[in-house]
PDB file of C-alpha atoms in Angstrom:
ATOM      1  CA  MET N1368     -66.977  58.166  34.725  1.00 39.00           C
ATOM      2  CA  THR N1369     -63.569  57.732  36.894  1.00 42.00           C
ATOM      3  CA  THR N1370     -60.051  58.458  35.491  1.00 41.00           C
ATOM      4  CA  ALA N1371     -58.316  55.725  35.797  1.00 42.00           C
ATOM      5  CA  SER N1372     -55.699  55.384  38.668  1.00 42.00           C
ATOM      6  CA  PRO N1373     -51.688  56.438  37.745  1.00 45.00           C
ATOM      7  CA  SER N1374     -51.428  53.212  40.723  1.00 51.00           C
ATOM      8  CA  SER N1375     -52.346  50.310  39.927  1.00 56.00           C
ATOM      9  CA  SER N1376     -53.439  49.438  43.266  1.00 59.00           C
ATOM     10  CA  ALA N1377     -56.694  51.712  42.969  1.00 64.00           C
ATOM     11  CA  GLN N1378     -57.232  50.557  39.448  1.00 70.00           C
ATOM     12  CA  ALA N1379     -57.248  46.687  40.811  1.00 69.00           C
ATOM     13  CA  ALA N1380     -59.117  47.324  43.614  1.00 72.00           C
ATOM     14  CA  ARG N1381     -61.561  48.397  41.408  1.00 78.00           C
ATOM     15  CA  GLU N1382     -61.572  45.762  38.930  1.00 81.00           C
ATOM     16  CA  ALA N1383     -61.563  43.380  42.074  1.00 80.00           C
ATOM     17  CA  LEU N1384     -65.082  45.673  42.911  1.00 85.00           C
ATOM     18  CA  ALA N1385     -66.151  44.943  39.561  1.00 89.00           C
ATOM     19  CA  VAL N1386     -65.507  41.415  39.737  1.00 89.00           C
ATOM     20  CA  ARG N1387     -67.388  41.129  42.260  1.00 90.00           C
ATOM     21  CA  LEU N1388     -70.668  42.329  40.942  1.00 93.00           C
ATOM     22  CA  SER N1389     -70.503  40.371  38.057  1.00 92.00           C
ATOM     23  CA  HIS N1390     -70.458  37.437  39.794  1.00 92.00           C
ATOM     24  CA  LEU N1391     -73.668  38.620  41.935  1.00 93.00           C
ATOM     25  CA  ARG N1392     -74.986  38.896  38.082  1.00 95.00           C
ATOM     26  CA  LYS N1393     -74.063  35.468  37.048  1.00 94.00           C
ATOM     27  CA  ASP N1394     -75.236  33.907  40.146  1.00 94.00           C
ATOM     28  CA  ALA N1395     -78.513  35.331  39.913  1.00 94.00           C
ATOM     29  CA  GLY N1396     -78.726  33.775  36.113  1.00 95.00           C
ATOM     30  CA  LEU N1397     -79.088  36.981  34.304  1.00 94.00           C
ATOM     31  CA  THR N1398     -77.522  38.663  31.219  1.00 94.00           C
ATOM     32  CA  GLY N1399     -75.778  41.836  31.140  1.00 94.00           C
ATOM     33  CA  LYS N1400     -78.904  43.326  28.966  1.00 94.00           C
ATOM     34  CA  GLU N1401     -81.503  41.986  31.698  1.00 94.00           C
ATOM     35  CA  LEU N1402     -79.944  43.552  34.464  1.00 94.00           C
ATOM     36  CA  SER N1403     -79.946  46.698  32.846  1.00 94.00           C
ATOM     37  CA  ALA N1404     -83.777  46.224  32.243  1.00 96.00           C
ATOM     38  CA  ARG N1405     -84.194  45.394  36.174  1.00 95.00           C
ATOM     39  CA  CYS N1406     -82.148  48.191  36.853  1.00 95.00           C
ATOM     40  CA  GLY N1407     -83.825  51.353  34.536  1.00 95.00           C
ATOM     41  CA  TRP N1408     -80.585  51.966  33.142  1.00 93.00           C
ATOM     42  CA  HIS N1409     -78.693  51.495  29.819  1.00 94.00           C
ATOM     43  CA  PRO N1410     -77.124  48.190  28.818  1.00 92.00           C
ATOM     44  CA  ALA N1411     -73.678  50.406  28.257  1.00 93.00           C
ATOM     45  CA  LYS N1412     -73.742  51.634  32.302  1.00 93.00           C
ATOM     46  CA  THR N1413     -73.654  47.977  33.175  1.00 94.00           C
ATOM     47  CA  THR N1414     -70.625  47.048  30.651  1.00 93.00           C
ATOM     48  CA  ARG N1415     -68.679  50.254  32.267  1.00 91.00           C
ATOM     49  CA  ILE N1416     -69.228  49.281  36.003  1.00 92.00           C
ATOM     50  CA  GLN N1417     -67.876  45.934  34.933  1.00 91.00           C
ATOM     51  CA  LYS N1418     -65.181  46.289  33.461  1.00 88.00           C
ATOM     52  CA  GLY N1419     -64.226  48.555  35.989  1.00 84.00           C
ATOM     53  CA  ALA N1420     -64.457  51.668  33.788  1.00 82.00           C
ATOM     54  CA  ALA N1421     -67.187  53.104  35.855  1.00 82.00           C
ATOM     55  CA  ALA N1422     -66.923  53.608  39.212  1.00 82.00           C
ATOM     56  CA  PRO N1423     -70.676  52.657  40.669  1.00 89.00           C
ATOM     57  CA  SER N1424     -72.428  55.224  43.140  1.00 88.00           C
ATOM     58  CA  ASP N1425     -73.899  53.754  46.550  1.00 89.00           C
ATOM     59  CA  ALA N1426     -77.191  53.978  44.999  1.00 93.00           C
ATOM     60  CA  ASP N1427     -76.202  52.167  41.776  1.00 93.00           C
ATOM     61  CA  ILE N1428     -74.656  49.242  43.696  1.00 92.00           C
ATOM     62  CA  ARG N1429     -77.945  49.112  45.883  1.00 94.00           C
ATOM     63  CA  ILE N1430     -80.372  48.952  42.677  1.00 95.00           C
ATOM     64  CA  TRP N1431     -77.935  46.419  41.563  1.00 96.00           C
ATOM     65  CA  CYS N1432     -77.680  43.904  44.449  1.00 95.00           C
ATOM     66  CA  SER N1433     -81.572  44.224  44.611  1.00 94.00           C
ATOM     67  CA  ALA N1434     -81.948  43.058  41.176  1.00 95.00           C
ATOM     68  CA  CYS N1435     -79.616  39.997  41.988  1.00 96.00           C
ATOM     69  CA  GLY N1436     -81.909  39.082  44.684  1.00 95.00           C
ATOM     70  CA  ALA N1437     -78.419  40.092  47.000  1.00 93.00           C
ATOM     71  CA  ASP N1438     -79.522  42.869  49.336  1.00 93.00           C
ATOM     72  CA  ASP N1439     -77.669  41.376  52.171  1.00 92.00           C
ATOM     73  CA  GLN N1440     -74.693  42.173  50.383  1.00 89.00           C
ATOM     74  CA  ALA N1441     -75.140  46.085  49.698  1.00 90.00           C
ATOM     75  CA  ASP N1442     -73.493  47.224  52.728  1.00 86.00           C
ATOM     76  CA  ASP N1443     -70.480  45.475  52.254  1.00 80.00           C
ATOM     77  CA  LEU N1444     -70.264  46.100  48.645  1.00 86.00           C
ATOM     78  CA  ILE N1445     -70.441  50.311  49.624  1.00 82.00           C
ATOM     79  CA  ALA N1446     -68.469  50.274  51.805  1.00 72.00           C
ATOM     80  CA  THR N1447     -65.672  48.663  49.579  1.00 74.00           C
ATOM     81  CA  ALA N1448     -66.431  50.762  46.841  1.00 77.00           C
ATOM     82  CA  ARG N1449     -65.661  53.481  48.911  1.00 69.00           C
ATOM     83  CA  ALA N1450     -62.430  52.174  49.946  1.00 65.00           C
ATOM     84  CA  VAL N1451     -61.362  51.879  46.347  1.00 68.00           C
ATOM     85  CA  ASP N1452     -62.803  55.950  46.499  1.00 64.00           C
ATOM     86  CA  SER N1453     -60.456  57.166  48.937  1.00 62.00           C
ATOM     87  CA  MET N1454     -56.807  55.143  47.120  1.00 71.00           C
ATOM     88  CA  TYR N1455     -57.150  58.235  44.594  1.00 71.00           C
ATOM     89  CA  MET N1456     -58.389  61.467  45.271  1.00 72.00           C
ATOM     90  CA  GLU N1457     -57.832  64.604  43.433  1.00 72.00           C
ATOM     91  CA  TRP N1458     -56.915  67.675  45.773  1.00 70.00           C
ATOM     92  CA  ARG N1459     -59.337  69.852  44.495  1.00 77.00           C
ATOM     93  CA  ARG N1460     -61.542  67.125  45.698  1.00 75.00           C
ATOM     94  CA  LEU N1461     -60.031  67.086  48.965  1.00 76.00           C
ATOM     95  CA  HIS N1462     -59.209  70.770  49.173  1.00 85.00           C
ATOM     96  CA  ARG N1463     -62.792  71.997  48.402  1.00 82.00           C
ATOM     97  CA  ASN N1464     -63.893  73.387  51.725  1.00 83.00           C
ATOM     98  CA  GLY N1465     -60.531  74.280  52.403  1.00 83.00           C
ATOM     99  CA  MET N1466     -57.054  71.825  53.145  1.00 85.00           C
ATOM    100  CA  ARG N1467     -57.296  72.156  57.361  1.00 83.00           C
ATOM    101  CA  GLN N1468     -59.790  68.263  57.165  1.00 82.00           C
ATOM    102  CA  VAL N1469     -57.117  67.209  55.484  1.00 77.00           C
ATOM    103  CA  GLN N1470     -54.607  68.070  57.287  1.00 82.00           C
ATOM    104  CA  GLU N1471     -56.360  66.443  60.464  1.00 81.00           C
ATOM    105  CA  ASP N1472     -56.525  63.039  58.459  1.00 78.00           C
ATOM    106  CA  TRP N1473     -52.965  63.128  58.237  1.00 73.00           C
ATOM    107  CA  TYR N1474     -52.628  63.764  61.565  1.00 76.00           C
ATOM    108  CA  ALA N1475     -54.520  60.817  62.448  1.00 81.00           C
ATOM    109  CA  LEU N1476     -52.598  58.690  60.214  1.00 81.00           C
ATOM    110  CA  HIS N1477     -49.203  59.983  61.694  1.00 83.00           C
ATOM    111  CA  GLU N1478     -50.377  58.832  64.920  1.00 85.00           C
ATOM    112  CA  GLN N1479     -51.387  55.369  64.383  1.00 88.00           C
ATOM    113  CA  THR N1480     -47.994  54.644  61.855  1.00 90.00           C
ATOM    114  CA  ARG N1481     -44.840  53.598  64.229  1.00 92.00           C
ATOM    115  CA  HIS N1482     -42.114  53.560  61.593  1.00 95.00           C
ATOM    116  CA  CYS N1483     -42.849  55.895  58.828  1.00 95.00           C
ATOM    117  CA  ARG N1484     -39.919  56.460  55.916  1.00 97.00           C
ATOM    118  CA  VAL N1485     -40.192  59.815  53.810  1.00 97.00           C
ATOM    119  CA  TYR N1486     -38.973  60.661  50.404  1.00 98.00           C
ATOM    120  CA  VAL N1487     -38.968  64.081  49.108  1.00 97.00           C
ATOM    121  CA  SER N1488     -37.876  65.669  46.413  1.00 96.00           C
ATOM    122  CA  ASN N1489     -39.825  69.197  46.263  1.00 95.00           C
ATOM    123  CA  LEU N1490     -40.405  70.007  49.597  1.00 96.00           C
ATOM    124  CA  PRO N1491     -39.596  69.392  53.283  1.00 97.00           C
ATOM    125  CA  PRO N1492     -42.338  67.257  54.921  1.00 95.00           C
ATOM    126  CA  GLY N1493     -45.171  68.348  56.651  1.00 92.00           C
ATOM    127  CA  PHE N1494     -44.376  67.541  60.305  1.00 92.00           C
ATOM    128  CA  LEU N1495     -40.634  69.269  59.669  1.00 96.00           C
ATOM    129  CA  GLN N1496     -42.094  72.206  58.402  1.00 95.00           C
ATOM    130  CA  THR N1497     -42.188  75.759  59.949  1.00 96.00           C
ATOM    131  CA  PRO N1498     -45.493  77.953  60.392  1.00 95.00           C
ATOM    132  CA  ALA N1499     -43.965  80.341  58.470  1.00 96.00           C
ATOM    133  CA  PHE N1500     -43.281  78.246  55.686  1.00 97.00           C
ATOM    134  CA  ALA N1501     -46.005  76.132  55.616  1.00 95.00           C
ATOM    135  CA  THR N1502     -47.965  79.129  55.483  1.00 96.00           C
ATOM    136  CA  ALA N1503     -46.186  80.186  52.314  1.00 96.00           C
ATOM    137  CA  LEU N1504     -46.748  76.400  50.811  1.00 96.00           C
ATOM    138  CA  MET N1505     -50.165  76.487  51.440  1.00 93.00           C
ATOM    139  CA  GLU N1506     -50.866  80.423  50.033  1.00 95.00           C
ATOM    140  CA  GLN N1507     -49.288  78.753  47.073  1.00 95.00           C
ATOM    141  CA  ILE N1508     -51.615  75.687  46.835  1.00 93.00           C
ATOM    142  CA  THR N1509     -54.121  77.510  48.139  1.00 93.00           C
ATOM    143  CA  ARG N1510     -54.243  80.253  44.547  1.00 94.00           C
ATOM    144  CA  PHE N1511     -53.226  77.436  42.424  1.00 92.00           C
ATOM    145  CA  GLN N1512     -56.217  75.475  43.546  1.00 89.00           C
ATOM    146  CA  GLY N1513     -58.824  78.041  43.335  1.00 91.00           C
ATOM    147  CA  THR N1514     -59.661  76.172  47.043  1.00 87.00           C
ATOM    148  CA  PRO N1515     -61.252  77.557  49.982  1.00 89.00           C
ATOM    149  CA  ASP N1516     -58.603  79.765  52.099  1.00 90.00           C
ATOM    150  CA  ASP N1517     -58.507  78.341  55.689  1.00 91.00           C
ATOM    151  CA  VAL N1518     -54.951  78.369  55.258  1.00 93.00           C
ATOM    152  CA  ALA N1519     -54.363  79.604  59.036  1.00 92.00           C
ATOM    153  CA  GLU N1520     -56.273  77.093  60.464  1.00 91.00           C
ATOM    154  CA  ALA N1521     -54.341  74.200  57.859  1.00 90.00           C
ATOM    155  CA  VAL N1522     -50.967  75.134  58.740  1.00 91.00           C
ATOM    156  CA  ALA N1523     -52.097  75.195  62.761  1.00 91.00           C
ATOM    157  CA  ALA N1524     -52.757  71.902  61.846  1.00 86.00           C
ATOM    158  CA  ARG N1525     -49.908  70.768  59.872  1.00 87.00           C
ATOM    159  CA  VAL N1526     -47.282  71.856  62.611  1.00 87.00           C
ATOM    160  CA  ALA N1527     -49.117  70.053  65.158  1.00 86.00           C
ATOM    161  CA  ARG N1528     -47.750  66.700  63.014  1.00 85.00           C
ATOM    162  CA  SER N1529     -44.695  67.663  64.699  1.00 88.00           C
ATOM    163  CA  ARG N1530     -45.838  66.287  68.297  1.00 88.00           C
ATOM    164  CA  PHE N1531     -45.078  62.854  66.873  1.00 90.00           C
ATOM    165  CA  LEU N1532     -41.095  63.348  66.842  1.00 90.00           C
ATOM    166  CA  TYR N1533     -40.945  64.735  70.445  1.00 90.00           C
ATOM    167  CA  GLU N1534     -43.912  61.593  71.643  1.00 83.00           C
ATOM    168  CA  GLY N1535     -42.349  58.036  72.703  1.00 75.00           C
ATOM    169  CA  GLY N1536     -42.968  55.145  70.065  1.00 88.00           C
ATOM    170  CA  HIS N1537     -42.894  56.678  66.840  1.00 92.00           C
ATOM    171  CA  LEU N1538     -39.746  56.973  64.450  1.00 94.00           C
ATOM    172  CA  TYR N1539     -39.435  58.601  61.320  1.00 96.00           C
ATOM    173  CA  VAL N1540     -36.617  58.556  58.517  1.00 98.00           C
ATOM    174  CA  VAL N1541     -36.257  61.350  55.913  1.00 98.00           C
ATOM    175  CA  VAL N1542     -34.472  61.308  53.272  1.00 98.00           C
ATOM    176  CA  LEU N1543     -34.273  64.512  51.408  1.00 98.00           C
ATOM    177  CA  GLU N1544     -33.147  65.733  47.789  1.00 98.00           C
ATOM    178  CA  GLU N1545     -30.132  68.545  48.017  1.00 98.00           C
ATOM    179  CA  SER N1546     -32.874  70.482  45.726  1.00 97.00           C
ATOM    180  CA  VAL N1547     -35.570  70.550  49.050  1.00 98.00           C
ATOM    181  CA  LEU N1548     -32.748  72.608  50.794  1.00 98.00           C
ATOM    182  CA  ARG N1549     -32.448  74.929  47.720  1.00 97.00           C
ATOM    183  CA  TYR N1550     -35.783  75.830  46.165  1.00 97.00           C
ATOM    184  CA  ARG N1551     -36.840  79.295  47.404  1.00 95.00           C
ATOM    185  CA  THR N1552     -40.437  77.641  48.141  1.00 95.00           C
ATOM    186  CA  ALA N1553     -41.202  80.871  50.855  1.00 96.00           C
ATOM    187  CA  ASP N1554     -38.610  84.690  51.453  1.00 96.00           C
ATOM    188  CA  PRO N1555     -35.921  84.408  52.658  1.00 96.00           C
ATOM    189  CA  GLY N1556     -36.529  84.878  56.142  1.00 96.00           C
ATOM    190  CA  ALA N1557     -39.126  81.958  56.264  1.00 97.00           C
ATOM    191  CA  MET N1558     -36.260  79.324  54.036  1.00 97.00           C
ATOM    192  CA  ARG N1559     -33.718  80.934  56.217  1.00 97.00           C
ATOM    193  CA  GLY N1560     -35.950  79.496  59.733  1.00 97.00           C
ATOM    194  CA  GLN N1561     -37.147  76.634  57.734  1.00 98.00           C
ATOM    195  CA  LEU N1562     -33.548  75.282  57.060  1.00 98.00           C
ATOM    196  CA  ARG N1563     -32.307  76.169  60.726  1.00 98.00           C
ATOM    197  CA  HIS N1564     -35.032  74.404  62.662  1.00 97.00           C
ATOM    198  CA  LEU N1565     -33.921  70.952  59.933  1.00 98.00           C
ATOM    199  CA  LEU N1566     -31.035  71.501  61.448  1.00 98.00           C
ATOM    200  CA  ALA N1567     -32.614  71.268  65.175  1.00 97.00           C
ATOM    201  CA  VAL N1568     -34.337  68.505  64.946  1.00 96.00           C
ATOM    202  CA  MET N1569     -31.701  66.642  63.934  1.00 97.00           C
ATOM    203  CA  PRO N1570     -30.351  65.298  67.138  1.00 96.00           C
ATOM    204  CA  LEU N1571     -33.960  63.987  68.309  1.00 95.00           C
ATOM    205  CA  ALA N1572     -33.739  60.250  68.711  1.00 94.00           C
ATOM    206  CA  SER N1573     -37.053  59.959  66.337  1.00 95.00           C
ATOM    207  CA  ILE N1574     -35.690  61.277  63.045  1.00 96.00           C
ATOM    208  CA  SER N1575     -33.033  59.819  60.787  1.00 97.00           C
ATOM    209  CA  LEU N1576     -32.918  62.538  58.491  1.00 98.00           C
ATOM    210  CA  GLY N1577     -30.491  61.905  54.793  1.00 98.00           C
ATOM    211  CA  ILE N1578     -29.479  64.427  52.544  1.00 98.00           C
ATOM    212  CA  ILE N1579     -29.275  63.300  48.655  1.00 98.00           C
ATOM    213  CA  PRO N1580     -26.475  65.555  47.675  1.00 98.00           C
ATOM    214  CA  PHE N1581     -26.323  67.283  43.928  1.00 97.00           C
ATOM    215  CA  THR N1582     -22.913  65.272  43.388  1.00 97.00           C
ATOM    216  CA  ALA N1583     -23.977  61.520  44.379  1.00 97.00           C
ATOM    217  CA  GLN N1584     -23.559  59.056  41.874  1.00 97.00           C
ATOM    218  CA  ARG N1585     -27.756  57.904  41.131  1.00 97.00           C
ATOM    219  CA  THR N1586     -28.721  54.643  41.942  1.00 96.00           C
ATOM    220  CA  VAL N1587     -31.954  55.737  41.747  1.00 97.00           C
ATOM    221  CA  TRP N1588     -33.520  58.398  39.700  1.00 96.00           C
ATOM    222  CA  PRO N1589     -35.203  61.272  41.730  1.00 96.00           C
ATOM    223  CA  LEU N1590     -39.226  60.323  42.194  1.00 95.00           C
ATOM    224  CA  GLU N1591     -42.091  61.572  43.425  1.00 93.00           C
ATOM    225  CA  ALA N1592     -42.646  62.312  46.914  1.00 95.00           C
ATOM    226  CA  PHE N1593     -43.982  59.367  49.059  1.00 96.00           C
ATOM    227  CA  TYR N1594     -44.098  57.904  52.163  1.00 95.00           C
ATOM    228  CA  VAL N1595     -43.939  54.312  53.411  1.00 96.00           C
ATOM    229  CA  HIS N1596     -46.532  54.147  56.541  1.00 94.00           C
ATOM    230  CA  ASP N1597     -45.297  50.575  58.747  1.00 93.00           C
ATOM    231  CA  ASP N1598     -45.137  48.663  55.577  1.00 89.00           C
ATOM    232  CA  THR N1599     -48.458  48.207  55.212  1.00 87.00           C
ATOM    233  CA  MET N1600     -49.010  51.458  52.968  1.00 87.00           C
ATOM    234  CA  ALA N1601     -47.540  53.715  50.745  1.00 91.00           C
ATOM    235  CA  VAL N1602     -48.795  57.351  49.863  1.00 91.00           C
ATOM    236  CA  VAL N1603     -47.696  59.216  46.572  1.00 91.00           C
ATOM    237  CA  GLU N1604     -48.065  62.607  46.304  1.00 88.00           C
ATOM    238  CA  THR N1605     -48.812  64.137  42.638  1.00 85.00           C
ATOM    239  CA  LEU N1606     -49.719  67.753  41.424  1.00 85.00           C
ATOM    240  CA  THR N1607     -53.079  66.620  40.974  1.00 80.00           C
ATOM    241  CA  ALA N1608     -53.451  64.176  43.480  1.00 79.00           C
ATOM    242  CA  GLU N1609     -52.839  61.941  46.689  1.00 83.00           C
ATOM    243  CA  ILE N1610     -52.686  57.938  45.926  1.00 85.00           C
ATOM    244  CA  LYS N1611     -52.792  55.341  48.343  1.00 84.00           C
ATOM    245  CA  VAL N1612     -51.146  52.544  47.322  1.00 82.00           C
ATOM    246  CA  THR N1613     -51.906  49.452  49.581  1.00 78.00           C
ATOM    247  CA  GLN N1614     -50.759  46.461  47.128  1.00 72.00           C
ATOM    248  CA  PRO N1615     -48.103  44.411  49.041  1.00 77.00           C
ATOM    249  CA  ARG N1616     -45.913  44.206  46.131  1.00 80.00           C
ATOM    250  CA  GLU N1617     -46.168  47.879  45.406  1.00 82.00           C
ATOM    251  CA  VAL N1618     -45.269  48.801  48.731  1.00 86.00           C
ATOM    252  CA  ALA N1619     -42.667  46.241  48.622  1.00 90.00           C
ATOM    253  CA  ASP N1620     -41.692  48.435  44.831  1.00 92.00           C
ATOM    254  CA  TYR N1621     -41.511  52.030  47.095  1.00 95.00           C
ATOM    255  CA  ALA N1622     -39.550  50.001  50.416  1.00 96.00           C
ATOM    256  CA  LYS N1623     -37.138  49.121  48.202  1.00 97.00           C
ATOM    257  CA  ALA N1624     -36.755  52.526  46.135  1.00 97.00           C
ATOM    258  CA  PHE N1625     -36.713  54.033  49.890  1.00 98.00           C
ATOM    259  CA  ALA N1626     -34.040  51.517  50.445  1.00 98.00           C
ATOM    260  CA  GLY N1627     -32.122  52.910  47.122  1.00 98.00           C
ATOM    261  CA  LEU N1628     -32.450  56.694  47.879  1.00 98.00           C
ATOM    262  CA  ALA N1629     -31.160  56.225  51.589  1.00 98.00           C
ATOM    263  CA  SER N1630     -28.191  54.432  50.425  1.00 98.00           C
ATOM    264  CA  MET N1631     -27.063  57.360  48.083  1.00 98.00           C
ATOM    265  CA  ALA N1632     -27.642  60.085  50.973  1.00 98.00           C
ATOM    266  CA  VAL N1633     -25.228  61.618  53.591  1.00 98.00           C
ATOM    267  CA  TYR N1634     -26.063  61.933  57.385  1.00 98.00           C
ATOM    268  CA  GLY N1635     -24.879  63.299  60.420  1.00 97.00           C
ATOM    269  CA  ASP N1636     -21.678  66.264  59.665  1.00 98.00           C
ATOM    270  CA  ALA N1637     -22.209  66.629  56.023  1.00 98.00           C
ATOM    271  CA  ALA N1638     -26.179  66.492  56.304  1.00 98.00           C
ATOM    272  CA  ARG N1639     -25.296  69.263  58.501  1.00 98.00           C
ATOM    273  CA  ALA N1640     -22.942  70.971  56.076  1.00 98.00           C
ATOM    274  CA  LEU N1641     -25.247  70.716  53.220  1.00 98.00           C
ATOM    275  CA  ILE N1642     -27.787  72.440  55.023  1.00 98.00           C
ATOM    276  CA  GLN N1643     -25.576  75.303  56.643  1.00 98.00           C
ATOM    277  CA  ALA N1644     -24.203  76.322  53.258  1.00 98.00           C
ATOM    278  CA  ALA N1645     -28.229  76.268  51.840  1.00 98.00           C
ATOM    279  CA  ILE N1646     -28.548  78.700  54.630  1.00 97.00           C
ATOM    280  CA  ASP N1647     -25.409  80.924  54.049  1.00 97.00           C
ATOM    281  CA  ALA N1648     -26.638  81.050  50.039  1.00 96.00           C
ATOM    282  CA  LEU N1649     -29.664  83.015  51.674  1.00 94.00           C
ATOM    283  CA  GLU N1650     -27.388  85.821  52.802  1.00 72.00           C
TER     284      GLU N1650
END
């Protein structure tokens, strides 16, 4: 049994898979009970799969297809099911062997992305984090999740993403809430270094950095952190999971939200002044 995703993209994809499996059963002229008997499981399992309430395993799909005389469709359906599963991934599952692999996966995604819009309300995005800040953050995450400690390797993989700021063909448009500058996520020395790093990267042609001041009149409320990759996917980060949104309508909603958030931000000297004020507050 799987938990319904907070994102309708994942649930809609799961339901679409369920419809395909239901059609196979109907095309084979089988009732739910007849299919269940052929598969050797309780009819309730068939019902849950057909409603999209349970995610079928690879073995389930192969058995289902065999029962319907459609073995040739099993591989395609398994690939679809795995894609659905990857839309909503719990952090504990992603980090079950440590955080390094996830950071390397993010590297691959950023390597492919040409235009990335980023909104964060809690932390600087990973590709803008210093090693000291990333270490402090990842140590907290590891303790909270109780997952294997590979912080040093994960930090190296995370910081490696910063190379795309210096290579042609990548543009990052980043909007931070002013709170990101003020939260003491790391010790004062690491925080000071992190804030100075933001000042250092601002002149780069590959990045546009805006900050939404505490005093801004809101037209869009503070949201969870999200990344919009080339208008094809939005990656949303919650406490417990990473959600990959791929439905065009939802991706468009995130793009619309980003436009509203970006319109409230200040840039250039005004943004630098907010960062410097946060640095001064650490003295």
